[in-house]
Coordinates of N, CA and C in Angstrom, one line a residue:
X1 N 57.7 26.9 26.8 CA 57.5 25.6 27.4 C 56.6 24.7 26.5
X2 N 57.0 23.8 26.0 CA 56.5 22.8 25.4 C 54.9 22.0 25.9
X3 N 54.1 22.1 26.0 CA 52.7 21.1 26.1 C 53.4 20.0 26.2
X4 N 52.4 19.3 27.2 CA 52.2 17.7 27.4 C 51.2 17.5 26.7
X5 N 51.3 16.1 26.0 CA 50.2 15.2 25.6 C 49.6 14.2 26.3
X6 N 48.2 13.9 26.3 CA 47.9 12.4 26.6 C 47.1 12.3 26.1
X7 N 46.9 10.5 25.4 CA 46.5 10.3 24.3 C 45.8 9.3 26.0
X8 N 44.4 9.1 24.9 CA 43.5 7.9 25.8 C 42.5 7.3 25.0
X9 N 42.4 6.3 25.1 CA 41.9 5.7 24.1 C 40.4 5.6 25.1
X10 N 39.2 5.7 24.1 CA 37.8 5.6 25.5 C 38.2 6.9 25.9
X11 N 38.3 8.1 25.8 CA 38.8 9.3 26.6 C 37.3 10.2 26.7
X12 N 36.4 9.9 25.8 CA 35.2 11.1 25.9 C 34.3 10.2 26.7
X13 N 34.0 9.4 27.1 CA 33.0 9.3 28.1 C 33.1 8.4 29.6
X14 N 32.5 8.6 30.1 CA 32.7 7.9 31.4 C 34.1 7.9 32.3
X15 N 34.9 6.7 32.6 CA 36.3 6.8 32.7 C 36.9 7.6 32.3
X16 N 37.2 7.5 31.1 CA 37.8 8.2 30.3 C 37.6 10.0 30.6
X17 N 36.4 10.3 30.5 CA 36.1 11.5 30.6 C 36.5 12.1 31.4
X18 N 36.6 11.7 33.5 CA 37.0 11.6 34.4 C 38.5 12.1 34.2
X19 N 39.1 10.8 33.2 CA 40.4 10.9 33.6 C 40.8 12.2 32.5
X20 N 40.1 12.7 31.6 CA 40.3 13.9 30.5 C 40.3 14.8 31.1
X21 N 39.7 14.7 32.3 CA 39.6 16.4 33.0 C 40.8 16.4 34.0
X22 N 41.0 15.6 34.6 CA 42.0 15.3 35.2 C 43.2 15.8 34.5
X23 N 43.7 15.5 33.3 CA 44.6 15.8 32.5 C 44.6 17.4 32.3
X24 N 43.2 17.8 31.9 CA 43.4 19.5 31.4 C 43.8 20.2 32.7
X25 N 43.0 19.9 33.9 CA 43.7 20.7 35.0 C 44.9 21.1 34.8
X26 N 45.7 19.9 34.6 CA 47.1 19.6 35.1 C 47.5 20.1 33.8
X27 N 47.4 20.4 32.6 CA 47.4 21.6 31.5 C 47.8 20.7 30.3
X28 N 47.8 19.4 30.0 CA 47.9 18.3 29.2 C 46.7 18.8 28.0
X29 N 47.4 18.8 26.6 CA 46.7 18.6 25.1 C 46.2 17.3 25.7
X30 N 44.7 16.7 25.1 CA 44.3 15.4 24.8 C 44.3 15.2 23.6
X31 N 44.8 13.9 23.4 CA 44.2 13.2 22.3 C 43.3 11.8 22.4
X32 N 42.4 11.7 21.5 CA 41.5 10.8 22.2 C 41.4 9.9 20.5
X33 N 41.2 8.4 21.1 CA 40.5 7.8 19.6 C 39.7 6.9 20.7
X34 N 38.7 7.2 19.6 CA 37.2 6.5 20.0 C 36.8 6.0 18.6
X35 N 35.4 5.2 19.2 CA 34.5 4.5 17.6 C 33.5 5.3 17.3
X36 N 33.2 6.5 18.3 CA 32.1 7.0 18.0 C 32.2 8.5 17.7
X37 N 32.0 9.1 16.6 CA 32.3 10.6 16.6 C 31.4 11.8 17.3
X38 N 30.0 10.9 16.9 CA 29.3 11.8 17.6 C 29.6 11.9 18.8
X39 N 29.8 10.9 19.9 CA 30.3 10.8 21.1 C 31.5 11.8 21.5
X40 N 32.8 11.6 20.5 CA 33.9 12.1 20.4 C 33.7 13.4 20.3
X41 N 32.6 14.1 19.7 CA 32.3 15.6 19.5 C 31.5 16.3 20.1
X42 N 30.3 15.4 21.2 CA 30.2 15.7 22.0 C 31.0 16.1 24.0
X43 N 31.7 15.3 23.7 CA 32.7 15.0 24.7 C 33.7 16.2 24.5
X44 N 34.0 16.6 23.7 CA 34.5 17.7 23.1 C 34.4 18.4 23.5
X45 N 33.0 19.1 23.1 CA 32.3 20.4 23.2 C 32.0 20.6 24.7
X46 N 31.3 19.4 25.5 CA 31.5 19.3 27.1 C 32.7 20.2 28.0
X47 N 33.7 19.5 27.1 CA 34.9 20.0 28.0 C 35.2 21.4 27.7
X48 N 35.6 21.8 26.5 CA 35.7 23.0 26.0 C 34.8 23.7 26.7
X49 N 33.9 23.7 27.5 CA 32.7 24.7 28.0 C 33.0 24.9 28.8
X50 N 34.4 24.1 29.6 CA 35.1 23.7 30.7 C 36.2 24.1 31.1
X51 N 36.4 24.1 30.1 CA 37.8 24.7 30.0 C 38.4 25.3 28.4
X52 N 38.0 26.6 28.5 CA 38.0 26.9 26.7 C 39.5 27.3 26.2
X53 N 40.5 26.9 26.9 CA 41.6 26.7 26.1 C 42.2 25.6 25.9
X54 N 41.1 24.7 26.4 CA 41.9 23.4 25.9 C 42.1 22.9 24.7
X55 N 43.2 22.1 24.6 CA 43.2 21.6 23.2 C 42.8 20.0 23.3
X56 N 42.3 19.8 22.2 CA 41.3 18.5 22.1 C 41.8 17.9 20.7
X57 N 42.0 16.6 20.4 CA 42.2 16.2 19.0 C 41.5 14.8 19.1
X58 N 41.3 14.0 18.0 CA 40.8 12.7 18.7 C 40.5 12.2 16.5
X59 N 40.6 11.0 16.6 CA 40.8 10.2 15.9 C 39.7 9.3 16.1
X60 N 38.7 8.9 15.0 CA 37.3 7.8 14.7 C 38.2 6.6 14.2
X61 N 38.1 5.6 15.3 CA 38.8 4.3 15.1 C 38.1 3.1 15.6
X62 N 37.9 1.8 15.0 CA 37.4 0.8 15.7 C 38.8 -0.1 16.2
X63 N 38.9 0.0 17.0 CA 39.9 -0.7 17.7 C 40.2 -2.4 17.1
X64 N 38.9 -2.4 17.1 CA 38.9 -4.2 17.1 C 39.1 -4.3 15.6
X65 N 39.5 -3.4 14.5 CA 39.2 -3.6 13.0 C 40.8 -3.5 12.6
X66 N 41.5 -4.2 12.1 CA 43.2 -4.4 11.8 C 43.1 -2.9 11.0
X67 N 42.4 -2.6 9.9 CA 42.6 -1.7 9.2 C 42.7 0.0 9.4
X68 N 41.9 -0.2 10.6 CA 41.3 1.1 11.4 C 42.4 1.1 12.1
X69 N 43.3 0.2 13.0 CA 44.3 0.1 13.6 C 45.6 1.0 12.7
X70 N 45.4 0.1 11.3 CA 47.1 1.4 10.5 C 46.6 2.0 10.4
X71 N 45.1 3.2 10.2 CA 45.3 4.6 9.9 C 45.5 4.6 10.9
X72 N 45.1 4.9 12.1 CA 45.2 5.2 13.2 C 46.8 5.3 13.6
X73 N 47.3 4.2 13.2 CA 49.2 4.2 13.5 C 50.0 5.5 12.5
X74 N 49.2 5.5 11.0 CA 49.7 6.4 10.4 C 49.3 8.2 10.9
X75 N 48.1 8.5 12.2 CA 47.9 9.7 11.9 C 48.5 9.5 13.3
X76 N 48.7 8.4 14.0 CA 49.4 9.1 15.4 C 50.8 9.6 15.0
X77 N 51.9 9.1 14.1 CA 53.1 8.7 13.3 C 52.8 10.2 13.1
X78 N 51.9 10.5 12.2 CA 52.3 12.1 11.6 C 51.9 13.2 12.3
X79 N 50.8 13.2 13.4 CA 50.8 14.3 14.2 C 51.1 14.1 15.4
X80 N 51.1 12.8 16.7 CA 51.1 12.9 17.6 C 52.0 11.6 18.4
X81 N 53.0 11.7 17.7 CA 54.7 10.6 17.7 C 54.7 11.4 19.4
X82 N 54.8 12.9 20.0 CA 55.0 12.8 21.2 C 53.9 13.1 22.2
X83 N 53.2 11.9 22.1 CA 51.9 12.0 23.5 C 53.5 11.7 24.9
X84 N 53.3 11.9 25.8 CA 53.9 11.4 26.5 C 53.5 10.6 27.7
X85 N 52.4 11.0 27.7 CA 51.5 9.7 28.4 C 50.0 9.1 27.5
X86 N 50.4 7.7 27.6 CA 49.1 7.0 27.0 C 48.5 6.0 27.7
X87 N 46.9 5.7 27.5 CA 46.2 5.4 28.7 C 45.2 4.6 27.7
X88 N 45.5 3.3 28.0 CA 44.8 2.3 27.1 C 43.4 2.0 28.2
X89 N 42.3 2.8 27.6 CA 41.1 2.8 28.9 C 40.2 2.3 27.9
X90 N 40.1 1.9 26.6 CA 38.8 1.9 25.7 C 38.4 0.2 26.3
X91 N 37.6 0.0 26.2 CA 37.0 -1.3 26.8 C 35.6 -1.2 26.9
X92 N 34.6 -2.5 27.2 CA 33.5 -2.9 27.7 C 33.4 -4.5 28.3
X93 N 32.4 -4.0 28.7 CA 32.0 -5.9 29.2 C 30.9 -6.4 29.0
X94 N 30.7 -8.1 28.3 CA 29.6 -8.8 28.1 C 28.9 -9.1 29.7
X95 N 27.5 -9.2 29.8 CA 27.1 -10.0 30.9 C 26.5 -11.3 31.1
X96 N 26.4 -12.5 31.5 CA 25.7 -13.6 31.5 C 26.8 -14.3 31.2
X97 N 26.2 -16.0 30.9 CA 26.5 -17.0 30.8 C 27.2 -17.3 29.7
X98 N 28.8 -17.9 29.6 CA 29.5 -17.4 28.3 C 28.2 -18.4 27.5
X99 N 27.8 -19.5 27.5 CA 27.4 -20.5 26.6 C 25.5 -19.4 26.0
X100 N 25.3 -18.3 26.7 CA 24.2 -17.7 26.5 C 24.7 -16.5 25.5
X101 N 26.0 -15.8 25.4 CA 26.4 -14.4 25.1 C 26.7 -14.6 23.6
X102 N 26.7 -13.9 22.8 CA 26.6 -13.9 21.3 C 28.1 -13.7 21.5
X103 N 28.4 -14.8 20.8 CA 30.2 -15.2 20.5 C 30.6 -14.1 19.7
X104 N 30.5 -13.3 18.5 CA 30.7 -12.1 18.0 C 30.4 -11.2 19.4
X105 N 29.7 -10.9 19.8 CA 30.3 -9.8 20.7 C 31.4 -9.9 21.6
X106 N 31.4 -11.1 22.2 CA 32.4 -11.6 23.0 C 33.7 -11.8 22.1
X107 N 34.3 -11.5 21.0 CA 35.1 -11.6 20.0 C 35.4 -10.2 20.3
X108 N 34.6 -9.5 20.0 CA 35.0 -8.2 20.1 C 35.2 -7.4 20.9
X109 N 34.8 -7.8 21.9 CA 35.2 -7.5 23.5 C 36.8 -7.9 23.9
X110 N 36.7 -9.4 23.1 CA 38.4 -9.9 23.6 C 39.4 -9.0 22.6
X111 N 39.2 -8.7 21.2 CA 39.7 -8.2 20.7 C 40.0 -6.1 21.0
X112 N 39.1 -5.8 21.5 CA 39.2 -4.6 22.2 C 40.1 -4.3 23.6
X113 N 39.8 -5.3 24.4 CA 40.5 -5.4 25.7 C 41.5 -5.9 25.3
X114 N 42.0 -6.7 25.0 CA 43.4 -7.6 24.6 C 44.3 -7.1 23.2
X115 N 43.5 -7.3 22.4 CA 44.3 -7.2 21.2 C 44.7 -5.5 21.5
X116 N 43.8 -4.5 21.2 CA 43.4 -3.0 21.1 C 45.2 -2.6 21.9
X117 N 44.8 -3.2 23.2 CA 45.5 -2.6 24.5 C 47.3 -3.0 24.2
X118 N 47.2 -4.2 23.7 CA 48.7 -4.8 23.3 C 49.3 -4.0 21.9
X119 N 48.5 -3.7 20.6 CA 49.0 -2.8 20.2 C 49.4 -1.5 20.1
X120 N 48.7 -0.7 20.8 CA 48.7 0.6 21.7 C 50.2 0.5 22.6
X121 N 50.2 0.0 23.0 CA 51.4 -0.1 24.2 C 52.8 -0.5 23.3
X122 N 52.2 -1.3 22.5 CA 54.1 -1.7 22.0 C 54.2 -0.1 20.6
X123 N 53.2 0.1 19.7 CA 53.8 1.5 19.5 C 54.0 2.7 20.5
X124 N 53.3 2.9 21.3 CA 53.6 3.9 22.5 C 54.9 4.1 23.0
X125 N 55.1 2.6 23.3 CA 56.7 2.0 24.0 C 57.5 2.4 23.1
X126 N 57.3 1.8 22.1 CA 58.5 2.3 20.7 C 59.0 3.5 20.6
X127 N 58.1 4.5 20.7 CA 58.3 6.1 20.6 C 58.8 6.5 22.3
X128 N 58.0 5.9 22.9 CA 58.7 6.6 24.8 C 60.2 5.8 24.5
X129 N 60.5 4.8 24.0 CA 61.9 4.5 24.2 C 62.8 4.7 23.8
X130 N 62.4 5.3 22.1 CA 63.3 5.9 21.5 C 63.2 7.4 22.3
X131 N 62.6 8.3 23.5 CA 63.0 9.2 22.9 C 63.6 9.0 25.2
X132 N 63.4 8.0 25.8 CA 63.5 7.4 26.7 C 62.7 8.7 27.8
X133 N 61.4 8.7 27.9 CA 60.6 9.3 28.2 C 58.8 9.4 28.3
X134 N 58.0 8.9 29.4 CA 56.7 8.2 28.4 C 56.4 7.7 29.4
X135 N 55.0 7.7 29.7 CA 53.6 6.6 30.6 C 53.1 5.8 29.8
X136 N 52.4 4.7 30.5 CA 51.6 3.8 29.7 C 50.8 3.5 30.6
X137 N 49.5 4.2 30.9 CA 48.7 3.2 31.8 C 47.6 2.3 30.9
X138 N 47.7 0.9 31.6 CA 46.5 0.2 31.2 C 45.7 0.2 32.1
X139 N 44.4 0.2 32.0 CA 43.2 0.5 32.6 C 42.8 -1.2 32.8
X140 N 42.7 -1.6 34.0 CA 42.3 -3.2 34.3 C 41.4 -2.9 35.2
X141 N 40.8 -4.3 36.0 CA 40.3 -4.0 36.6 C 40.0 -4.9 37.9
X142 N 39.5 -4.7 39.3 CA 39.8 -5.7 40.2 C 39.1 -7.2 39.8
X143 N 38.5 -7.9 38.6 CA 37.9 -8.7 38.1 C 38.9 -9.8 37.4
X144 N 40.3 -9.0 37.2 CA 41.3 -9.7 36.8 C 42.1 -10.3 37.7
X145 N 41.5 -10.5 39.6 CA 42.2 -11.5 40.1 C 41.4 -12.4 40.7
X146 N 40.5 -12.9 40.2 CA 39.7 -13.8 40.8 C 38.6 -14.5 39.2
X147 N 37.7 -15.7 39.6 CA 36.5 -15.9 38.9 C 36.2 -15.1 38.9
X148 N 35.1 -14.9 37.8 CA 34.2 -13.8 37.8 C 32.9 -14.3 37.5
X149 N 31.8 -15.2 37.6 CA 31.0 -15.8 37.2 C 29.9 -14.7 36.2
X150 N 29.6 -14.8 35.1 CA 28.6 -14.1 34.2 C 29.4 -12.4 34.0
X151 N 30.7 -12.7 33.9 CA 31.1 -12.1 33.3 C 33.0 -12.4 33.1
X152 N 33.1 -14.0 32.2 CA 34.0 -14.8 32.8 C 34.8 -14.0 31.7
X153 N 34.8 -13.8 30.4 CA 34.9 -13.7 29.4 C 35.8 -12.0 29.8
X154 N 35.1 -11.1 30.2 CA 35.4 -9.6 30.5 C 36.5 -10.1 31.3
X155 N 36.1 -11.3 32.7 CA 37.6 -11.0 33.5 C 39.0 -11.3 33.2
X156 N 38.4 -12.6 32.1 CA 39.6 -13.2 31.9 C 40.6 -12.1 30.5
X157 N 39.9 -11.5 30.0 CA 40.1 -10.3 28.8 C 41.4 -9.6 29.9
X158 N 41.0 -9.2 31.3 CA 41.2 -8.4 32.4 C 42.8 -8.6 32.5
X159 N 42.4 -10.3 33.2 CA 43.8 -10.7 33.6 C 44.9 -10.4 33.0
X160 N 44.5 -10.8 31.2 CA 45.2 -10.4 30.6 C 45.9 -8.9 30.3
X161 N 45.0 -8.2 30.7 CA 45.7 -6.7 31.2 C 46.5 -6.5 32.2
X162 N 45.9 -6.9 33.4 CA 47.2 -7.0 34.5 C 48.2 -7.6 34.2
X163 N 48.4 -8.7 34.0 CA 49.7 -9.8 33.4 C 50.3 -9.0 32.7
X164 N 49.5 -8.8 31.3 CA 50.9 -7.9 30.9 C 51.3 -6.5 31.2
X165 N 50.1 -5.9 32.0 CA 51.4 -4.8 32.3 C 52.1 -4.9 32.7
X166 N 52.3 -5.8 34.2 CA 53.6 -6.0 35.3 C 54.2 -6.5 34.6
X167 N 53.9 -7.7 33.7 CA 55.7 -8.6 33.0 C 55.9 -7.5 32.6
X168 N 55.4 -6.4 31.8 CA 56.2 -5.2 30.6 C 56.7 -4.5 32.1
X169 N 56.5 -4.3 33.2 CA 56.8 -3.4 34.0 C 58.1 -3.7 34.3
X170 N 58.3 -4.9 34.8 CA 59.5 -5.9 35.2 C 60.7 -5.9 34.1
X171 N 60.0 -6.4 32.8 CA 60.8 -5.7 31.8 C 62.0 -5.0 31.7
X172 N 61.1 -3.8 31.9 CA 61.4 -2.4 31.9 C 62.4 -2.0 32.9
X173 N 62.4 -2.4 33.7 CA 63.5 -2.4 34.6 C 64.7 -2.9 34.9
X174 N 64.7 -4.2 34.1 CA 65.6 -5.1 33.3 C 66.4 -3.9 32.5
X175 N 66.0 -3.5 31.8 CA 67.0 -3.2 30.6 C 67.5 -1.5 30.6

């Protein structure tokens, strides 16, 4: 019997972590890309203590960096073309007043939640469709149906998560 994969982006801490264990129960390989290795190797070794036959893989990537993005496409391409569930969870949030928050971080926030999560999903899709088999959750949050005062920037990043998963969902059902 062949292993399941799930790939999660943000997978070694918090959320993510949560949802990593969740997965090994249910007897799922992870694969994880994060920005942080030490993080990534800690989170690791956590689980493994946890469960010591699990398999763990994970990939040092900045999401928000185009370049980090193709290796990352090139080592999912050569080792891990069949995750069969992927779980765009990597994200954070700015707090305060957009006219007070350092525009580079708030760049990079939009570029993480938005950009990160839309790339992810259309290679993921590509491979679940070619092989017509495959999850895609995006991780949003209830901030994306309403204002969000002093943290407008994070909600609106949000919306854009919900929106496109339903249109991709609707899609999907289309064709």
């Amino acid at each position: 019997m062949k292993t399941k994969k799930v790939g999660i982006s943000g997978g070694s801490g918090g959320l993510g972590m949560a949802i990593s264990r969740k997965f090994l129960v249910d007897g799922y390989e992870l694969v994880w890309v994060g920005n942080n290795e030490e993080e990534l190797n800690q989170g690791k070794e956590l689980l493994l203590k946890e469960f010591q036959d699990a398999s763990i893989d994970y990939f040092v990537a900045d999401l928000t960096n185009a370049n980090d993005f193709d290796s990352l496409h090139n080592w999912l391409t050569e080792h891990h073309q069949d995750i069969s569930v992927f779980i765009n969870n990597a994200g954070f949030t700015t707090f305060g007043y957009v006219n007070e928050i350092s525009e580079k971080w708030e760049e990079n926030m939009i570029s993480l939640n938005i950009f990160s999560t839309y790339k992810l999903t259309r290679l993921f899709l590509k491979w679940m469709m070619e092989r017509n088999d495959g999850t895609i959750i995006n991780i949003s949050s209830n901030s994306s149906f309403q204002p969000s005062p002093r943290i407008t920037t994070y909600a609106a990043t949000k919306a854009f998560v919900t929106s496109f998963s339903r249109g991709l969902q609707e899609e999907l059902k289309m064709q």
